[in-house]
């Protein structure tokens, strides 16, 4: 059975989404002519730009994270597909205000290949830019192969903290180092209870048994690492927290930002109940939670599930995480 959705022509999903976005937030964000790039209207001269390229279908990511103290621009791709190198190049060219461009690249094959091509094209045209590959999903590769891990919901910490840092006026070299620092302090794990569906075909992207949940799903329905029987929020939070804490490891005395991200179908009631359990576990282990982000930030259509991510903070990154932004889809 096909999923019921509010769509027109499936071939116009991206155009219709961007048209609606610009009509809603055109006071602060504009679309480039002839390119699916969303970019801040107000761009400071001589400040490093921070951009991302991502596939559509994960809204509000990353279209809703363009704004002050966050992303300068977002190159917007087809449904669940990375934008092409030409689109990313357009985003680099338009956002370069004289101090260079930092491209944050979520570690998926298409995203990496296209971003590297765009960076080469920009460098050939004498633009100053550098890419940072983000990998935070602990289920997708062992710790010994950390560079092979996927980029998932925890990349949100980088969009916010690195974006805020760039807006302070630091050099491209410093901004790139901040992006790596945030990445290295971030870990994410996702559980799924209900499969999402493709808005193009209308069919489910994968199957989950009625009495099971999948632990370690990717944002495109990539296979999970484990399954477990459906349990209480307390029990699931315990499993997820232990895996994340062991992987970094996070220790007593650490202060962490916590992301409890709904994957599309999970309600705010569930997210708050789950966060309550996470906070208790971290508190019992001597860790302190600083300004959690709870809500639907990076989704997979109507997939039921939660992505839990931690980012270890210090005094500087705490201030950057907490800075106000006018990005349409982010607040703490």
GROMACS .gro file of C-alpha atoms in nm:
model
  332
    1UNK     CA    1   0.000   0.000   0.000
    2UNK     CA    2   0.131   0.345  -0.091
    3UNK     CA    3   0.182   0.612   0.174
    4UNK     CA    4  -0.065   0.903   0.165
    5UNK     CA    5   0.113   1.237   0.118
    6UNK     CA    6   0.034   1.598   0.030
    7UNK     CA    7   0.217   1.619  -0.303
    8UNK     CA    8   0.157   1.738  -0.657
    9UNK     CA    9   0.372   1.603  -0.940
   10UNK     CA   10   0.649   1.385  -0.784
   11UNK     CA   11   0.889   1.529  -1.043
   12UNK     CA   12   0.837   1.877  -0.893
   13UNK     CA   13   0.892   1.789  -0.526
   14UNK     CA   14   1.215   1.989  -0.495
   15UNK     CA   15   1.085   2.293  -0.682
   16UNK     CA   16   0.758   2.297  -0.486
   17UNK     CA   17   0.946   2.264  -0.156
   18UNK     CA   18   1.184   2.551  -0.234
   19UNK     CA   19   0.899   2.770  -0.359
   20UNK     CA   20   0.713   2.720  -0.032
   21UNK     CA   21   1.027   2.779   0.174
   22UNK     CA   22   1.113   3.107   0.004
   23UNK     CA   23   0.756   3.233   0.036
   24UNK     CA   24   0.772   3.156   0.409
   25UNK     CA   25   1.123   3.285   0.487
   26UNK     CA   26   1.211   3.516   0.198
   27UNK     CA   27   1.268   3.802   0.443
   28UNK     CA   28   1.608   3.652   0.531
   29UNK     CA   29   1.689   3.376   0.277
   30UNK     CA   30   1.697   3.384  -0.103
   31UNK     CA   31   1.734   3.129  -0.380
   32UNK     CA   32   2.001   3.174  -0.644
   33UNK     CA   33   1.872   3.220  -0.997
   34UNK     CA   34   1.894   2.896  -1.197
   35UNK     CA   35   2.041   2.694  -0.909
   36UNK     CA   36   1.889   2.516  -0.610
   37UNK     CA   37   2.101   2.707  -0.359
   38UNK     CA   38   1.942   2.871  -0.056
   39UNK     CA   39   2.158   3.148   0.088
   40UNK     CA   40   2.142   3.419   0.354
   41UNK     CA   41   2.035   3.759   0.222
   42UNK     CA   42   2.269   3.938   0.467
   43UNK     CA   43   2.627   3.820   0.421
   44UNK     CA   44   2.912   3.987   0.606
   45UNK     CA   45   3.219   4.086   0.406
   46UNK     CA   46   3.547   3.917   0.495
   47UNK     CA   47   3.391   3.643   0.706
   48UNK     CA   48   3.428   3.274   0.628
   49UNK     CA   49   3.115   3.116   0.482
   50UNK     CA   50   3.001   2.773   0.604
   51UNK     CA   51   2.796   2.573   0.354
   52UNK     CA   52   2.649   2.226   0.319
   53UNK     CA   53   2.512   2.022   0.032
   54UNK     CA   54   2.238   1.772   0.111
   55UNK     CA   55   1.959   1.574  -0.045
   56UNK     CA   56   1.599   1.680   0.005
   57UNK     CA   57   1.358   1.460   0.198
   58UNK     CA   58   1.520   1.525   0.537
   59UNK     CA   59   1.349   1.857   0.614
   60UNK     CA   60   1.396   2.080   0.800
   61UNK     CA   61   1.759   1.975   0.741
   62UNK     CA   62   1.943   2.146   0.597
   63UNK     CA   63   1.723   2.395   0.418
   64UNK     CA   64   1.602   2.528   0.754
   65UNK     CA   65   1.950   2.574   0.904
   66UNK     CA   66   2.054   2.866   0.681
   67UNK     CA   67   2.081   3.177   0.895
   68UNK     CA   68   2.296   3.385   1.126
   69UNK     CA   69   2.529   3.183   1.350
   70UNK     CA   70   2.454   2.878   1.139
   71UNK     CA   71   2.490   2.791   0.769
   72UNK     CA   72   2.563   3.056   0.507
   73UNK     CA   73   2.414   2.848   0.226
   74UNK     CA   74   2.267   2.509   0.147
   75UNK     CA   75   2.301   2.337  -0.190
   76UNK     CA   76   1.977   2.142  -0.220
   77UNK     CA   77   1.969   1.809  -0.401
   78UNK     CA   78   1.702   1.573  -0.533
   79UNK     CA   79   1.511   1.348  -0.292
   80UNK     CA   80   1.762   1.148  -0.084
   81UNK     CA   81   2.036   1.234  -0.338
   82UNK     CA   82   2.337   1.462  -0.301
   83UNK     CA   83   2.337   1.784  -0.503
   84UNK     CA   84   2.557   1.774  -0.809
   85UNK     CA   85   2.900   1.942  -0.815
   86UNK     CA   86   2.766   2.235  -1.018
   87UNK     CA   87   2.510   2.318  -0.747
   88UNK     CA   88   2.772   2.298  -0.471
   89UNK     CA   89   3.006   2.510  -0.683
   90UNK     CA   90   2.730   2.770  -0.717
   91UNK     CA   91   2.691   2.774  -0.338
   92UNK     CA   92   3.067   2.821  -0.288
   93UNK     CA   93   3.087   3.101  -0.545
   94UNK     CA   94   2.784   3.287  -0.412
   95UNK     CA   95   2.878   3.263  -0.045
   96UNK     CA   96   3.247   3.357  -0.076
   97UNK     CA   97   3.275   3.705   0.074
   98UNK     CA   98   3.652   3.729   0.058
   99UNK     CA   99   3.757   3.512   0.352
  100UNK     CA  100   3.699   3.168   0.202
  101UNK     CA  101   3.442   2.892   0.229
  102UNK     CA  102   3.426   2.589   0.458
  103UNK     CA  103   3.221   2.304   0.307
  104UNK     CA  104   3.082   2.062   0.565
  105UNK     CA  105   3.038   1.723   0.398
  106UNK     CA  106   2.823   1.449   0.552
  107UNK     CA  107   3.004   1.121   0.490
  108UNK     CA  108   2.801   0.947   0.221
  109UNK     CA  109   2.958   0.840  -0.107
  110UNK     CA  110   2.760   1.076  -0.332
  111UNK     CA  111   2.799   1.374  -0.099
  112UNK     CA  112   3.174   1.325  -0.074
  113UNK     CA  113   3.236   1.271  -0.447
  114UNK     CA  114   3.028   1.568  -0.557
  115UNK     CA  115   3.165   1.802  -0.290
  116UNK     CA  116   3.525   1.715  -0.378
  117UNK     CA  117   3.455   1.781  -0.746
  118UNK     CA  118   3.300   2.117  -0.657
  119UNK     CA  119   3.597   2.208  -0.436
  120UNK     CA  120   3.838   2.124  -0.720
  121UNK     CA  121   3.634   2.335  -0.962
  122UNK     CA  122   3.631   2.629  -0.720
  123UNK     CA  123   4.005   2.605  -0.655
  124UNK     CA  124   4.070   2.599  -1.031
  125UNK     CA  125   3.884   2.931  -1.041
  126UNK     CA  126   4.106   3.072  -0.765
  127UNK     CA  127   3.846   3.054  -0.489
  128UNK     CA  128   3.968   2.973  -0.138
  129UNK     CA  129   3.775   2.682   0.006
  130UNK     CA  130   3.822   2.368   0.209
  131UNK     CA  131   3.605   2.068   0.289
  132UNK     CA  132   3.559   1.883   0.619
  133UNK     CA  133   3.405   1.536   0.612
  134UNK     CA  134   3.170   1.470   0.903
  135UNK     CA  135   3.120   1.120   1.047
  136UNK     CA  136   2.931   1.059   1.370
  137UNK     CA  137   2.720   0.740   1.330
  138UNK     CA  138   2.876   0.480   1.560
  139UNK     CA  139   2.668   0.197   1.410
  140UNK     CA  140   2.809   0.227   1.059
  141UNK     CA  141   3.171   0.129   1.126
  142UNK     CA  142   3.384   0.025   1.426
  143UNK     CA  143   3.584   0.281   1.618
  144UNK     CA  144   3.903   0.157   1.450
  145UNK     CA  145   3.754   0.267   1.116
  146UNK     CA  146   3.600   0.591   1.238
  147UNK     CA  147   3.666   0.771   0.909
  148UNK     CA  148   3.432   0.524   0.735
  149UNK     CA  149   3.134   0.615   0.953
  150UNK     CA  150   2.830   0.789   0.805
  151UNK     CA  151   2.732   1.145   0.875
  152UNK     CA  152   2.394   1.154   1.050
  153UNK     CA  153   2.196   1.370   1.290
  154UNK     CA  154   2.494   1.473   1.503
  155UNK     CA  155   2.618   1.687   1.215
  156UNK     CA  156   2.369   1.942   1.349
  157UNK     CA  157   2.619   2.029   1.624
  158UNK     CA  158   2.870   2.121   1.356
  159UNK     CA  159   2.626   2.333   1.156
  160UNK     CA  160   2.551   2.539   1.466
  161UNK     CA  161   2.886   2.561   1.644
  162UNK     CA  162   3.109   2.600   1.337
  163UNK     CA  163   2.860   2.844   1.182
  164UNK     CA  164   2.863   3.058   1.497
  165UNK     CA  165   3.242   3.045   1.508
  166UNK     CA  166   3.275   3.159   1.146
  167UNK     CA  167   3.042   3.451   1.215
  168UNK     CA  168   3.284   3.570   1.484
  169UNK     CA  169   3.532   3.643   1.206
  170UNK     CA  170   3.789   3.366   1.241
  171UNK     CA  171   4.011   3.260   0.951
  172UNK     CA  172   3.929   2.968   0.720
  173UNK     CA  173   4.207   2.762   0.880
  174UNK     CA  174   4.060   2.825   1.225
  175UNK     CA  175   3.704   2.749   1.110
  176UNK     CA  176   3.814   2.420   0.953
  177UNK     CA  177   3.989   2.323   1.276
  178UNK     CA  178   3.675   2.406   1.475
  179UNK     CA  179   3.469   2.182   1.245
  180UNK     CA  180   3.711   1.894   1.303
  181UNK     CA  181   3.709   1.958   1.679
  182UNK     CA  182   3.327   1.944   1.696
  183UNK     CA  183   3.318   1.634   1.474
  184UNK     CA  184   3.567   1.452   1.694
  185UNK     CA  185   3.358   1.524   2.005
  186UNK     CA  186   3.030   1.401   1.849
  187UNK     CA  187   2.871   1.056   1.844
  188UNK     CA  188   2.524   0.952   1.716
  189UNK     CA  189   2.308   0.639   1.724
  190UNK     CA  190   1.962   0.601   1.566
  191UNK     CA  191   1.677   0.361   1.641
  192UNK     CA  192   1.381   0.306   1.411
  193UNK     CA  193   1.036   0.180   1.506
  194UNK     CA  194   0.850   0.244   1.178
  195UNK     CA  195   0.992   0.256   0.823
  196UNK     CA  196   0.982   0.574   0.621
  197UNK     CA  197   0.878   0.581   0.258
  198UNK     CA  198   1.004   0.734  -0.063
  199UNK     CA  199   0.794   1.036  -0.163
  200UNK     CA  200   0.864   0.947  -0.526
  201UNK     CA  201   0.744   0.586  -0.523
  202UNK     CA  202   0.518   0.610  -0.220
  203UNK     CA  203   0.645   0.275  -0.092
  204UNK     CA  204   0.824   0.184   0.232
  205UNK     CA  205   1.203   0.204   0.226
  206UNK     CA  206   1.253  -0.106   0.444
  207UNK     CA  207   1.062  -0.340   0.678
  208UNK     CA  208   1.055  -0.367   1.057
  209UNK     CA  209   0.888  -0.651   1.247
  210UNK     CA  210   0.587  -0.540   1.451
  211UNK     CA  211   0.750  -0.627   1.786
  212UNK     CA  212   1.103  -0.512   1.705
  213UNK     CA  213   1.305  -0.193   1.670
  214UNK     CA  214   1.613  -0.145   1.456
  215UNK     CA  215   1.926  -0.001   1.621
  216UNK     CA  216   2.169   0.180   1.396
  217UNK     CA  217   1.957   0.288   1.099
  218UNK     CA  218   2.098   0.538   0.851
  219UNK     CA  219   1.913   0.850   0.741
  220UNK     CA  220   1.831   0.691   0.405
  221UNK     CA  221   1.703   0.365   0.547
  222UNK     CA  222   2.049   0.205   0.545
  223UNK     CA  223   2.045  -0.130   0.723
  224UNK     CA  224   2.062  -0.133   1.101
  225UNK     CA  225   2.342  -0.294   1.294
  226UNK     CA  226   2.115  -0.472   1.545
  227UNK     CA  227   1.753  -0.545   1.631
  228UNK     CA  228   1.588  -0.569   1.971
  229UNK     CA  229   1.238  -0.627   2.099
  230UNK     CA  230   1.028  -0.318   2.151
  231UNK     CA  231   1.092  -0.195   2.506
  232UNK     CA  232   1.021   0.101   2.729
  233UNK     CA  233   1.178   0.443   2.667
  234UNK     CA  234   1.390   0.385   2.978
  235UNK     CA  235   1.528   0.056   2.846
  236UNK     CA  236   1.596   0.188   2.496
  237UNK     CA  237   1.762   0.502   2.632
  238UNK     CA  238   1.988   0.287   2.850
  239UNK     CA  239   2.102   0.076   2.552
  240UNK     CA  240   2.168   0.381   2.335
  241UNK     CA  241   2.341   0.587   2.604
  242UNK     CA  242   2.575   0.303   2.698
  243UNK     CA  243   2.681   0.252   2.336
  244UNK     CA  244   2.745   0.624   2.284
  245UNK     CA  245   2.926   0.675   2.614
  246UNK     CA  246   3.151   0.373   2.558
  247UNK     CA  247   3.241   0.475   2.204
  248UNK     CA  248   3.381   0.824   2.270
  249UNK     CA  249   3.422   0.763   2.566
  250UNK     CA  250   3.233   1.033   2.754
  251UNK     CA  251   3.334   1.053   3.120
  252UNK     CA  252   3.219   1.178   3.457
  253UNK     CA  253   3.268   1.554   3.469
  254UNK     CA  254   3.201   1.602   3.098
  255UNK     CA  255   2.947   1.860   2.990
  256UNK     CA  256   2.758   1.757   2.676
  257UNK     CA  257   2.503   1.897   2.435
  258UNK     CA  258   2.233   1.636   2.374
  259UNK     CA  259   2.032   1.600   2.055
  260UNK     CA  260   1.710   1.398   2.071
  261UNK     CA  261   1.606   1.404   1.708
  262UNK     CA  262   1.273   1.273   1.587
  263UNK     CA  263   1.299   1.092   1.254
  264UNK     CA  264   0.967   1.220   1.117
  265UNK     CA  265   0.682   1.033   1.283
  266UNK     CA  266   0.788   1.034   1.648
  267UNK     CA  267   0.587   1.275   1.860
  268UNK     CA  268   0.720   1.547   2.089
  269UNK     CA  269   0.565   1.360   2.380
  270UNK     CA  270   0.784   1.058   2.302
  271UNK     CA  271   1.094   1.272   2.250
  272UNK     CA  272   1.049   1.444   2.587
  273UNK     CA  273   0.991   1.114   2.768
  274UNK     CA  274   1.303   0.975   2.603
  275UNK     CA  275   1.512   1.284   2.689
  276UNK     CA  276   1.401   1.257   3.051
  277UNK     CA  277   1.554   0.909   3.065
  278UNK     CA  278   1.872   1.018   2.885
  279UNK     CA  279   1.925   1.308   3.126
  280UNK     CA  280   1.884   1.076   3.426
  281UNK     CA  281   2.142   0.832   3.287
  282UNK     CA  282   2.397   1.103   3.211
  283UNK     CA  283   2.339   1.261   3.551
  284UNK     CA  284   2.392   0.925   3.723
  285UNK     CA  285   2.724   0.893   3.541
  286UNK     CA  286   2.839   1.237   3.655
  287UNK     CA  287   2.783   1.420   3.328
  288UNK     CA  288   2.596   1.746   3.284
  289UNK     CA  289   2.360   1.827   2.998
  290UNK     CA  290   2.388   2.175   2.846
  291UNK     CA  291   2.099   2.315   2.640
  292UNK     CA  292   1.953   2.005   2.475
  293UNK     CA  293   1.800   2.018   2.127
  294UNK     CA  294   1.475   1.819   2.119
  295UNK     CA  295   1.256   1.799   1.811
  296UNK     CA  296   1.244   1.699   1.445
  297UNK     CA  297   1.561   1.838   1.289
  298UNK     CA  298   1.687   1.569   1.049
  299UNK     CA  299   1.409   1.340   0.930
  300UNK     CA  300   1.353   1.051   0.690
  301UNK     CA  301   1.000   1.131   0.580
  302UNK     CA  302   0.757   0.964   0.822
  303UNK     CA  303   1.005   0.719   0.972
  304UNK     CA  304   0.937   0.648   1.337
  305UNK     CA  305   1.248   0.664   1.548
  306UNK     CA  306   1.497   0.871   1.741
  307UNK     CA  307   1.853   0.974   1.665
  308UNK     CA  308   2.041   1.037   1.990
  309UNK     CA  309   2.364   1.236   1.968
  310UNK     CA  310   2.611   1.375   2.221
  311UNK     CA  311   2.872   1.646   2.170
  312UNK     CA  312   3.128   1.710   2.441
  313UNK     CA  313   3.155   2.083   2.506
  314UNK     CA  314   3.409   2.321   2.654
  315UNK     CA  315   3.362   2.684   2.754
  316UNK     CA  316   3.410   2.815   2.400
  317UNK     CA  317   3.187   2.564   2.221
  318UNK     CA  318   2.914   2.606   2.485
  319UNK     CA  319   2.889   2.975   2.400
  320UNK     CA  320   2.885   2.901   2.025
  321UNK     CA  321   2.614   2.633   2.062
  322UNK     CA  322   2.395   2.870   2.262
  323UNK     CA  323   2.424   3.174   2.032
  324UNK     CA  324   2.093   3.287   1.892
  325UNK     CA  325   2.023   3.230   1.524
  326UNK     CA  326   1.752   3.342   1.283
  327UNK     CA  327   1.770   3.012   1.093
  328UNK     CA  328   1.402   2.912   1.046
  329UNK     CA  329   1.426   2.562   1.193
  330UNK     CA  330   1.660   2.584   1.489
  331UNK     CA  331   1.622   2.716   1.842
  332UNK     CA  332   1.720   2.594   2.187
   0.00000   0.00000   0.00000
